[in-house]
């Protein structure tokens, strides 16, 4: 049976937020300081927050090379022509899902991946984000996303932005987004605020609430920010170089912190989505983490009752994209239960509108591909699988 004969669910489909989203949706008391998209160019994902431009070192992808459009650019512009012409509205996203053959998707941001990419004012002073301001930014995005997903509420599901600058506020916002807005996940950027890694006990009230709400805790990188650590290695100045490191290192950092730092021991029912950071590194990293647990865990990780890799197998899901041929090594090591599929629409490295077809060609066992586009997605997001294309 062809892959497209199954329900196809995308774990990580992106919206392209309008540049004036926060100017329109943020609470009135913060409107004078609302983040704003840097340009009207729909593929320029940069946003201005306070005195900073995020992405840090961001740039607009060049339109021409030696006065000529490249073949890649021609194709990229043609497949996104409808979305561009309609300012990336929700209806154009539904049409793109139909074109790709996607039945269901959980929606993640573009500009919103790094709009909170400044540390807390509690940590670095006036140049940082005040906790209440950070929460206002997150709440505005979530309100906008709820309106966006209303275009196709049986196909597009929201992932709520949380601001770790305000843990107590994020507890309240997670509850609002799930119980009032109907969102099916929450997400955080991997970089830390206030110098606290994700296994710091200060976050425990948030993990407890997410576990109670029975939605996944998602981590999703988003390019160079001013959070620490800097997963792009800071000194690298070209997208080709820093982006190679940025996404996987960010997700590896979260994996180590959650699986080795005791979070998944304290919250055994917390489901974790580790998105857009590849999966092929996981056998090496978890094996190495297990080795260090055996070496130093007897005095540094006395709260753990299992190997870190066992927490990963029990609680964590990694996303796979259709060009990661080395993903077969993940399946060889971990089996077929922890992978979910992502098209990464409409970002520059997406294979749209051929992502599903390319995924079917990958050298993974057919069972692994079928589970990644369906059963595992349903298990992660606690959503039924329904055919719409």
mmCIF file of C-alpha atoms in Angstrom:
data_model
loop_
_atom_site.group_PDB
_atom_site.id
_atom_site.type_symbol
_atom_site.label_atom_id
_atom_site.label_comp_id
_atom_site.label_asym_id
_atom_site.label_seq_id
_atom_site.Cartn_x
_atom_site.Cartn_y
_atom_site.Cartn_z
ATOM 1 C CA UNK A 1 0.000 0.000 0.000
ATOM 2 C CA UNK A 2 1.386 3.421 -0.961
ATOM 3 C CA UNK A 3 2.228 5.765 1.887
ATOM 4 C CA UNK A 4 -0.367 8.313 0.760
ATOM 5 C CA UNK A 5 -3.093 5.695 1.132
ATOM 6 C CA UNK A 6 -2.606 6.161 4.871
ATOM 7 C CA UNK A 7 -3.552 9.205 6.912
ATOM 8 C CA UNK A 8 -0.604 11.628 6.597
ATOM 9 C CA UNK A 9 -0.049 13.828 9.648
ATOM 10 C CA UNK A 10 2.648 16.498 9.902
ATOM 11 C CA UNK A 11 4.198 16.929 13.331
ATOM 12 C CA UNK A 12 5.652 20.360 12.539
ATOM 13 C CA UNK A 13 3.998 22.515 9.870
ATOM 14 C CA UNK A 14 4.882 26.198 9.974
ATOM 15 C CA UNK A 15 2.796 29.320 9.682
ATOM 16 C CA UNK A 16 4.305 32.490 8.238
ATOM 17 C CA UNK A 17 3.138 35.206 10.584
ATOM 18 C CA UNK A 18 2.273 38.653 9.222
ATOM 19 C CA UNK A 19 4.793 41.348 10.186
ATOM 20 C CA UNK A 20 2.161 43.269 12.155
ATOM 21 C CA UNK A 21 0.856 40.295 14.160
ATOM 22 C CA UNK A 22 1.972 41.661 17.542
ATOM 23 C CA UNK A 23 0.930 45.210 16.720
ATOM 24 C CA UNK A 24 -2.597 43.924 16.157
ATOM 25 C CA UNK A 25 -2.868 41.266 18.865
ATOM 26 C CA UNK A 26 -0.716 42.327 21.803
ATOM 27 C CA UNK A 27 -2.369 43.720 24.940
ATOM 28 C CA UNK A 28 -2.952 47.499 24.689
ATOM 29 C CA UNK A 29 -0.486 48.313 27.451
ATOM 30 C CA UNK A 30 2.336 46.813 25.371
ATOM 31 C CA UNK A 31 1.283 48.023 21.931
ATOM 32 C CA UNK A 32 3.867 50.799 21.926
ATOM 33 C CA UNK A 33 6.586 48.150 22.283
ATOM 34 C CA UNK A 34 5.059 45.428 20.121
ATOM 35 C CA UNK A 35 7.503 43.267 18.159
ATOM 36 C CA UNK A 36 7.291 43.950 14.441
ATOM 37 C CA UNK A 37 8.400 42.081 11.346
ATOM 38 C CA UNK A 38 11.457 43.784 9.928
ATOM 39 C CA UNK A 39 10.143 44.017 6.367
ATOM 40 C CA UNK A 40 7.030 43.279 4.397
ATOM 41 C CA UNK A 41 8.880 40.545 2.504
ATOM 42 C CA UNK A 42 6.994 37.423 3.427
ATOM 43 C CA UNK A 43 10.067 35.193 3.489
ATOM 44 C CA UNK A 44 12.096 37.560 5.648
ATOM 45 C CA UNK A 45 11.378 36.011 9.030
ATOM 46 C CA UNK A 46 13.272 38.605 11.055
ATOM 47 C CA UNK A 47 11.469 40.490 13.777
ATOM 48 C CA UNK A 48 12.443 43.543 15.794
ATOM 49 C CA UNK A 49 12.111 43.178 19.592
ATOM 50 C CA UNK A 50 13.211 46.042 21.793
ATOM 51 C CA UNK A 51 16.552 47.143 20.311
ATOM 52 C CA UNK A 52 17.385 43.787 18.752
ATOM 53 C CA UNK A 53 16.795 42.126 15.426
ATOM 54 C CA UNK A 54 16.026 38.436 15.667
ATOM 55 C CA UNK A 55 17.306 36.324 13.902
ATOM 56 C CA UNK A 56 20.676 37.577 15.082
ATOM 57 C CA UNK A 57 22.852 37.872 11.980
ATOM 58 C CA UNK A 58 19.732 37.072 10.000
ATOM 59 C CA UNK A 59 19.451 37.958 6.352
ATOM 60 C CA UNK A 60 17.056 37.861 3.464
ATOM 61 C CA UNK A 61 17.777 34.909 1.196
ATOM 62 C CA UNK A 62 19.308 36.277 -2.041
ATOM 63 C CA UNK A 63 16.969 36.390 -5.004
ATOM 64 C CA UNK A 64 19.590 36.309 -7.743
ATOM 65 C CA UNK A 65 23.016 34.805 -8.347
ATOM 66 C CA UNK A 66 25.191 36.550 -10.962
ATOM 67 C CA UNK A 67 22.113 38.376 -12.198
ATOM 68 C CA UNK A 68 20.258 35.136 -12.869
ATOM 69 C CA UNK A 69 17.757 33.236 -10.804
ATOM 70 C CA UNK A 70 18.928 29.789 -9.907
ATOM 71 C CA UNK A 71 16.867 26.757 -10.850
ATOM 72 C CA UNK A 72 16.264 26.094 -7.164
ATOM 73 C CA UNK A 73 14.989 29.639 -6.722
ATOM 74 C CA UNK A 74 12.679 29.372 -9.728
ATOM 75 C CA UNK A 75 11.108 26.211 -8.340
ATOM 76 C CA UNK A 76 10.886 27.612 -4.828
ATOM 77 C CA UNK A 77 9.086 30.717 -6.007
ATOM 78 C CA UNK A 78 6.677 28.791 -8.202
ATOM 79 C CA UNK A 79 5.538 26.270 -5.585
ATOM 80 C CA UNK A 80 4.893 29.031 -3.042
ATOM 81 C CA UNK A 81 3.276 31.441 -5.502
ATOM 82 C CA UNK A 82 -0.237 30.887 -4.169
ATOM 83 C CA UNK A 83 0.800 31.332 -0.542
ATOM 84 C CA UNK A 84 2.829 34.448 -1.403
ATOM 85 C CA UNK A 85 -0.041 35.969 -3.343
ATOM 86 C CA UNK A 86 -2.362 35.434 -0.380
ATOM 87 C CA UNK A 87 0.076 36.657 2.308
ATOM 88 C CA UNK A 88 0.437 33.136 3.708
ATOM 89 C CA UNK A 89 -3.078 33.152 5.083
ATOM 90 C CA UNK A 90 -4.693 30.097 6.623
ATOM 91 C CA UNK A 91 -6.685 29.218 3.512
ATOM 92 C CA UNK A 92 -3.486 29.030 1.450
ATOM 93 C CA UNK A 93 -2.000 26.687 4.049
ATOM 94 C CA UNK A 94 -4.990 24.364 3.756
ATOM 95 C CA UNK A 95 -4.519 24.359 -0.024
ATOM 96 C CA UNK A 96 -0.826 23.577 0.466
ATOM 97 C CA UNK A 97 -1.758 20.666 2.725
ATOM 98 C CA UNK A 98 -4.051 19.356 0.002
ATOM 99 C CA UNK A 99 -1.284 19.712 -2.575
ATOM 100 C CA UNK A 100 1.216 17.842 -0.413
ATOM 101 C CA UNK A 101 -1.329 15.234 0.642
ATOM 102 C CA UNK A 102 -1.351 16.167 4.322
ATOM 103 C CA UNK A 103 -4.491 15.321 6.221
ATOM 104 C CA UNK A 104 -3.561 16.780 9.613
ATOM 105 C CA UNK A 105 -0.908 19.064 11.067
ATOM 106 C CA UNK A 106 0.235 20.704 14.276
ATOM 107 C CA UNK A 107 1.203 24.305 13.622
ATOM 108 C CA UNK A 108 4.451 25.941 14.712
ATOM 109 C CA UNK A 109 5.657 29.501 14.086
ATOM 110 C CA UNK A 110 8.304 31.134 11.919
ATOM 111 C CA UNK A 111 8.991 34.585 13.359
ATOM 112 C CA UNK A 112 7.634 33.241 16.609
ATOM 113 C CA UNK A 113 10.468 30.726 16.867
ATOM 114 C CA UNK A 114 12.809 33.492 17.947
ATOM 115 C CA UNK A 115 10.628 36.439 18.994
ATOM 116 C CA UNK A 116 11.372 35.495 22.630
ATOM 117 C CA UNK A 117 15.088 35.111 21.904
ATOM 118 C CA UNK A 118 16.264 37.605 24.528
ATOM 119 C CA UNK A 119 17.115 36.642 28.080
ATOM 120 C CA UNK A 120 15.019 37.797 31.012
ATOM 121 C CA UNK A 121 15.455 41.273 32.444
ATOM 122 C CA UNK A 122 15.850 39.498 35.787
ATOM 123 C CA UNK A 123 19.089 38.041 34.415
ATOM 124 C CA UNK A 124 20.615 40.724 32.178
ATOM 125 C CA UNK A 125 18.791 43.911 33.147
ATOM 126 C CA UNK A 126 16.998 46.456 30.967
ATOM 127 C CA UNK A 127 18.195 44.906 27.702
ATOM 128 C CA UNK A 128 16.230 41.721 28.418
ATOM 129 C CA UNK A 129 12.561 40.818 28.278
ATOM 130 C CA UNK A 130 10.558 41.679 31.351
ATOM 131 C CA UNK A 131 8.579 38.579 32.343
ATOM 132 C CA UNK A 132 5.191 40.271 31.917
ATOM 133 C CA UNK A 133 6.208 41.612 28.493
ATOM 134 C CA UNK A 134 7.439 38.192 27.369
ATOM 135 C CA UNK A 135 4.122 36.706 28.414
ATOM 136 C CA UNK A 136 2.235 39.389 26.479
ATOM 137 C CA UNK A 137 4.218 38.488 23.347
ATOM 138 C CA UNK A 138 3.384 34.798 23.781
ATOM 139 C CA UNK A 139 -0.271 35.431 24.533
ATOM 140 C CA UNK A 140 -0.665 37.634 21.446
ATOM 141 C CA UNK A 141 0.818 34.952 19.202
ATOM 142 C CA UNK A 142 -1.443 32.306 20.720
ATOM 143 C CA UNK A 143 -4.549 34.426 20.171
ATOM 144 C CA UNK A 144 -3.546 34.990 16.543
ATOM 145 C CA UNK A 145 -2.834 31.271 16.032
ATOM 146 C CA UNK A 146 -6.240 30.338 17.421
ATOM 147 C CA UNK A 147 -7.854 32.552 14.782
ATOM 148 C CA UNK A 148 -5.582 31.046 12.118
ATOM 149 C CA UNK A 149 -6.413 27.433 12.971
ATOM 150 C CA UNK A 150 -10.122 28.245 12.955
ATOM 151 C CA UNK A 151 -9.888 28.096 9.139
ATOM 152 C CA UNK A 152 -9.743 24.285 9.383
ATOM 153 C CA UNK A 153 -10.192 23.251 13.008
ATOM 154 C CA UNK A 154 -10.446 19.568 12.137
ATOM 155 C CA UNK A 155 -7.065 19.635 10.337
ATOM 156 C CA UNK A 156 -4.845 22.362 11.824
ATOM 157 C CA UNK A 157 -4.021 22.278 15.537
ATOM 158 C CA UNK A 158 -2.150 24.882 17.515
ATOM 159 C CA UNK A 159 1.042 24.556 19.540
ATOM 160 C CA UNK A 160 1.096 27.230 22.222
ATOM 161 C CA UNK A 161 4.059 29.554 22.643
ATOM 162 C CA UNK A 162 5.277 29.745 26.245
ATOM 163 C CA UNK A 163 7.668 32.290 27.734
ATOM 164 C CA UNK A 164 10.046 30.717 30.289
ATOM 165 C CA UNK A 165 10.861 34.245 31.449
ATOM 166 C CA UNK A 166 7.721 33.868 33.581
ATOM 167 C CA UNK A 167 7.181 30.297 34.756
ATOM 168 C CA UNK A 168 4.065 31.014 36.786
ATOM 169 C CA UNK A 169 2.583 32.956 33.893
ATOM 170 C CA UNK A 170 3.422 30.123 31.510
ATOM 171 C CA UNK A 171 1.523 27.683 33.722
ATOM 172 C CA UNK A 172 -1.561 29.876 33.365
ATOM 173 C CA UNK A 173 -1.026 30.367 29.627
ATOM 174 C CA UNK A 174 -0.586 26.661 28.953
ATOM 175 C CA UNK A 175 -3.859 26.008 30.751
ATOM 176 C CA UNK A 176 -5.653 28.731 28.798
ATOM 177 C CA UNK A 177 -4.362 27.543 25.440
ATOM 178 C CA UNK A 178 -5.310 23.922 25.991
ATOM 179 C CA UNK A 179 -8.566 24.296 27.885
ATOM 180 C CA UNK A 180 -9.940 27.437 26.180
ATOM 181 C CA UNK A 181 -8.258 27.631 22.757
ATOM 182 C CA UNK A 182 -8.125 23.890 22.113
ATOM 183 C CA UNK A 183 -4.388 23.703 21.396
ATOM 184 C CA UNK A 184 -2.801 20.258 21.323
ATOM 185 C CA UNK A 185 0.802 21.059 22.306
ATOM 186 C CA UNK A 186 2.985 23.696 23.906
ATOM 187 C CA UNK A 187 6.424 24.696 22.705
ATOM 188 C CA UNK A 188 9.576 26.356 23.990
ATOM 189 C CA UNK A 189 12.729 27.502 22.262
ATOM 190 C CA UNK A 190 15.695 25.364 23.392
ATOM 191 C CA UNK A 191 17.801 28.290 24.636
ATOM 192 C CA UNK A 192 17.614 29.030 28.354
ATOM 193 C CA UNK A 193 16.685 32.135 30.323
ATOM 194 C CA UNK A 194 18.039 33.169 33.699
ATOM 195 C CA UNK A 195 20.896 30.695 33.252
ATOM 196 C CA UNK A 196 18.646 27.757 34.137
ATOM 197 C CA UNK A 197 18.823 24.482 32.158
ATOM 198 C CA UNK A 198 15.591 22.622 31.588
ATOM 199 C CA UNK A 199 16.141 20.189 34.442
ATOM 200 C CA UNK A 200 16.275 23.054 36.969
ATOM 201 C CA UNK A 201 13.569 22.495 39.613
ATOM 202 C CA UNK A 202 12.195 25.995 39.016
ATOM 203 C CA UNK A 203 10.455 24.615 35.921
ATOM 204 C CA UNK A 204 8.757 21.768 37.762
ATOM 205 C CA UNK A 205 5.420 23.600 38.205
ATOM 206 C CA UNK A 206 5.267 24.069 34.433
ATOM 207 C CA UNK A 207 6.149 20.448 33.672
ATOM 208 C CA UNK A 208 3.527 19.336 36.198
ATOM 209 C CA UNK A 209 0.828 21.417 34.515
ATOM 210 C CA UNK A 210 1.749 20.235 31.008
ATOM 211 C CA UNK A 211 1.658 16.648 32.256
ATOM 212 C CA UNK A 212 -1.754 17.275 33.821
ATOM 213 C CA UNK A 213 -3.059 18.852 30.605
ATOM 214 C CA UNK A 214 -1.920 15.706 28.758
ATOM 215 C CA UNK A 215 -0.340 17.546 25.833
ATOM 216 C CA UNK A 216 3.249 17.207 24.646
ATOM 217 C CA UNK A 217 6.022 19.529 25.699
ATOM 218 C CA UNK A 218 7.689 20.511 22.423
ATOM 219 C CA UNK A 219 11.093 22.044 21.827
ATOM 220 C CA UNK A 220 11.786 23.697 18.495
ATOM 221 C CA UNK A 221 14.866 25.682 17.541
ATOM 222 C CA UNK A 222 14.686 28.753 15.399
ATOM 223 C CA UNK A 223 18.020 30.144 14.375
ATOM 224 C CA UNK A 224 20.421 32.503 16.086
ATOM 225 C CA UNK A 225 19.120 34.332 19.150
ATOM 226 C CA UNK A 226 20.597 35.954 22.244
ATOM 227 C CA UNK A 227 19.702 33.087 24.555
ATOM 228 C CA UNK A 228 22.317 30.769 26.006
ATOM 229 C CA UNK A 229 23.844 28.491 25.081
ATOM 230 C CA UNK A 230 24.381 29.642 21.507
ATOM 231 C CA UNK A 231 23.749 26.514 19.476
ATOM 232 C CA UNK A 232 25.011 28.135 16.268
ATOM 233 C CA UNK A 233 28.510 28.311 17.829
ATOM 234 C CA UNK A 234 28.441 32.129 17.585
ATOM 235 C CA UNK A 235 31.563 32.610 15.491
ATOM 236 C CA UNK A 236 30.096 31.033 12.344
ATOM 237 C CA UNK A 237 28.871 33.734 9.988
ATOM 238 C CA UNK A 238 27.246 31.820 7.120
ATOM 239 C CA UNK A 239 23.852 30.143 7.220
ATOM 240 C CA UNK A 240 25.284 27.016 5.631
ATOM 241 C CA UNK A 241 27.726 26.705 8.531
ATOM 242 C CA UNK A 242 25.807 27.764 11.620
ATOM 243 C CA UNK A 243 22.495 26.191 10.654
ATOM 244 C CA UNK A 244 24.246 22.827 10.284
ATOM 245 C CA UNK A 245 24.906 22.920 14.022
ATOM 246 C CA UNK A 246 22.096 25.057 15.377
ATOM 247 C CA UNK A 247 19.038 22.842 15.051
ATOM 248 C CA UNK A 248 20.538 19.456 16.058
ATOM 249 C CA UNK A 249 22.661 20.836 18.903
ATOM 250 C CA UNK A 250 19.667 22.628 20.386
ATOM 251 C CA UNK A 251 17.579 19.452 20.421
ATOM 252 C CA UNK A 252 20.481 17.384 21.752
ATOM 253 C CA UNK A 253 20.841 19.859 24.621
ATOM 254 C CA UNK A 254 17.167 19.456 25.531
ATOM 255 C CA UNK A 255 17.395 15.673 25.256
ATOM 256 C CA UNK A 256 20.331 15.463 27.653
ATOM 257 C CA UNK A 257 18.741 17.867 30.132
ATOM 258 C CA UNK A 258 15.377 16.084 30.224
ATOM 259 C CA UNK A 259 16.600 12.473 30.101
ATOM 260 C CA UNK A 260 19.723 12.865 32.211
ATOM 261 C CA UNK A 261 18.634 15.710 34.463
ATOM 262 C CA UNK A 262 15.730 13.927 36.116
ATOM 263 C CA UNK A 263 12.767 15.708 34.520
ATOM 264 C CA UNK A 264 11.326 12.506 33.071
ATOM 265 C CA UNK A 265 11.896 10.682 36.347
ATOM 266 C CA UNK A 266 9.879 13.312 38.193
ATOM 267 C CA UNK A 267 7.207 13.522 35.480
ATOM 268 C CA UNK A 268 6.904 10.020 34.029
ATOM 269 C CA UNK A 269 3.825 10.785 31.919
ATOM 270 C CA UNK A 270 5.239 13.879 30.233
ATOM 271 C CA UNK A 271 5.410 13.397 26.459
ATOM 272 C CA UNK A 272 8.206 15.300 24.754
ATOM 273 C CA UNK A 273 8.445 16.328 21.096
ATOM 274 C CA UNK A 274 11.982 17.209 19.967
ATOM 275 C CA UNK A 275 11.446 18.834 16.601
ATOM 276 C CA UNK A 276 13.385 19.904 13.521
ATOM 277 C CA UNK A 277 16.751 18.757 14.785
ATOM 278 C CA UNK A 278 17.136 15.485 12.883
ATOM 279 C CA UNK A 279 17.195 12.070 14.532
ATOM 280 C CA UNK A 280 20.297 10.245 13.280
ATOM 281 C CA UNK A 281 22.453 11.542 16.127
ATOM 282 C CA UNK A 282 20.285 9.925 18.795
ATOM 283 C CA UNK A 283 21.962 6.482 18.918
ATOM 284 C CA UNK A 284 25.380 8.023 19.473
ATOM 285 C CA UNK A 285 24.218 10.683 21.946
ATOM 286 C CA UNK A 286 22.035 8.445 24.098
ATOM 287 C CA UNK A 287 24.687 5.727 24.138
ATOM 288 C CA UNK A 288 27.248 8.274 25.281
ATOM 289 C CA UNK A 289 24.865 9.682 27.902
ATOM 290 C CA UNK A 290 24.193 6.161 29.216
ATOM 291 C CA UNK A 291 27.929 5.608 29.439
ATOM 292 C CA UNK A 292 28.391 8.764 31.477
ATOM 293 C CA UNK A 293 25.471 7.789 33.699
ATOM 294 C CA UNK A 294 27.210 4.491 34.433
ATOM 295 C CA UNK A 295 30.427 6.366 35.114
ATOM 296 C CA UNK A 296 29.235 9.311 37.259
ATOM 297 C CA UNK A 297 25.538 8.712 37.877
ATOM 298 C CA UNK A 298 26.108 7.024 41.217
ATOM 299 C CA UNK A 299 26.850 10.443 42.703
ATOM 300 C CA UNK A 300 25.529 12.969 40.131
ATOM 301 C CA UNK A 301 22.208 11.357 39.171
ATOM 302 C CA UNK A 302 21.059 9.514 42.251
ATOM 303 C CA UNK A 303 17.423 10.354 41.461
ATOM 304 C CA UNK A 304 17.427 8.392 38.193
ATOM 305 C CA UNK A 305 15.986 4.882 38.324
ATOM 306 C CA UNK A 306 16.660 4.058 34.666
ATOM 307 C CA UNK A 307 19.306 4.720 32.073
ATOM 308 C CA UNK A 308 18.800 8.050 30.265
ATOM 309 C CA UNK A 309 18.077 6.186 27.028
ATOM 310 C CA UNK A 310 15.200 4.380 28.740
ATOM 311 C CA UNK A 311 13.528 7.703 29.530
ATOM 312 C CA UNK A 312 14.034 8.687 25.905
ATOM 313 C CA UNK A 313 12.394 5.506 24.643
ATOM 314 C CA UNK A 314 9.470 5.922 27.034
ATOM 315 C CA UNK A 315 8.756 9.641 26.728
ATOM 316 C CA UNK A 316 10.395 11.246 23.694
ATOM 317 C CA UNK A 317 9.639 11.647 19.996
ATOM 318 C CA UNK A 318 12.016 12.963 17.346
ATOM 319 C CA UNK A 319 10.957 14.305 13.971
ATOM 320 C CA UNK A 320 12.339 13.055 10.687
ATOM 321 C CA UNK A 321 12.290 14.940 7.391
ATOM 322 C CA UNK A 322 12.271 13.356 3.946
ATOM 323 C CA UNK A 323 15.944 14.005 3.150
ATOM 324 C CA UNK A 324 17.480 12.383 6.250
ATOM 325 C CA UNK A 325 18.682 9.152 4.693
ATOM 326 C CA UNK A 326 20.743 8.293 7.770
ATOM 327 C CA UNK A 327 17.526 7.976 9.814
ATOM 328 C CA UNK A 328 17.770 4.235 9.216
ATOM 329 C CA UNK A 329 20.381 4.150 11.985
ATOM 330 C CA UNK A 330 17.837 5.603 14.413
ATOM 331 C CA UNK A 331 15.355 2.859 13.550
ATOM 332 C CA UNK A 332 18.053 0.199 13.858
ATOM 333 C CA UNK A 333 18.761 1.418 17.392
ATOM 334 C CA UNK A 334 15.421 2.568 18.771
ATOM 335 C CA UNK A 335 12.834 0.853 16.607
ATOM 336 C CA UNK A 336 9.777 2.436 15.032
ATOM 337 C CA UNK A 337 7.866 3.960 17.958
ATOM 338 C CA UNK A 338 9.634 7.293 18.518
ATOM 339 C CA UNK A 339 9.657 8.973 15.087
ATOM 340 C CA UNK A 340 7.170 11.517 13.738
ATOM 341 C CA UNK A 341 7.184 13.048 10.251
ATOM 342 C CA UNK A 342 7.692 16.704 9.326
ATOM 343 C CA UNK A 343 7.555 18.548 6.002
ATOM 344 C CA UNK A 344 8.933 21.820 7.459
ATOM 345 C CA UNK A 345 6.584 23.680 5.109
ATOM 346 C CA UNK A 346 7.193 26.454 4.005
ATOM 347 C CA UNK A 347 10.801 27.002 5.052
ATOM 348 C CA UNK A 348 13.712 27.095 2.665
ATOM 349 C CA UNK A 349 14.817 23.501 3.247
ATOM 350 C CA UNK A 350 11.351 21.992 2.856
ATOM 351 C CA UNK A 351 10.774 19.464 0.078
ATOM 352 C CA UNK A 352 7.234 20.787 -0.505
ATOM 353 C CA UNK A 353 5.249 19.779 -2.521
ATOM 354 C CA UNK A 354 7.112 16.479 -2.791
ATOM 355 C CA UNK A 355 7.925 15.873 0.883
ATOM 356 C CA UNK A 356 5.631 12.863 1.312
ATOM 357 C CA UNK A 357 6.768 11.333 -1.972
ATOM 358 C CA UNK A 358 10.420 11.793 -1.025
ATOM 359 C CA UNK A 359 9.781 10.300 2.408
ATOM 360 C CA UNK A 360 8.269 7.234 0.776
ATOM 361 C CA UNK A 361 11.498 6.775 -1.222
ATOM 362 C CA UNK A 362 13.696 6.828 1.886
ATOM 363 C CA UNK A 363 15.442 3.636 2.904
ATOM 364 C CA UNK A 364 13.460 3.218 6.107
ATOM 365 C CA UNK A 365 11.324 0.130 6.683
ATOM 366 C CA UNK A 366 7.803 0.737 5.375
ATOM 367 C CA UNK A 367 6.407 0.138 8.861
ATOM 368 C CA UNK A 368 8.583 2.946 10.246
ATOM 369 C CA UNK A 369 7.317 5.399 7.630
ATOM 370 C CA UNK A 370 3.673 4.466 8.127
ATOM 371 C CA UNK A 371 3.969 4.867 11.887
ATOM 372 C CA UNK A 372 5.836 8.170 11.581
ATOM 373 C CA UNK A 373 3.089 9.768 9.473
ATOM 374 C CA UNK A 374 0.238 8.357 11.515
ATOM 375 C CA UNK A 375 0.227 6.168 14.592
ATOM 376 C CA UNK A 376 3.166 7.857 16.328
ATOM 377 C CA UNK A 377 1.748 11.325 15.582
ATOM 378 C CA UNK A 378 -1.561 10.265 17.071
ATOM 379 C CA UNK A 379 0.164 8.864 20.143
ATOM 380 C CA UNK A 380 2.218 12.026 20.618
ATOM 381 C CA UNK A 381 -0.559 14.573 20.178
ATOM 382 C CA UNK A 382 -3.460 12.428 21.425
ATOM 383 C CA UNK A 383 -5.446 13.139 18.276
ATOM 384 C CA UNK A 384 -7.449 10.719 16.089
ATOM 385 C CA UNK A 385 -6.289 9.966 12.574
ATOM 386 C CA UNK A 386 -8.790 11.154 9.975
ATOM 387 C CA UNK A 387 -8.410 11.208 6.190
ATOM 388 C CA UNK A 388 -9.029 14.584 4.509
ATOM 389 C CA UNK A 389 -7.146 14.378 1.184
#
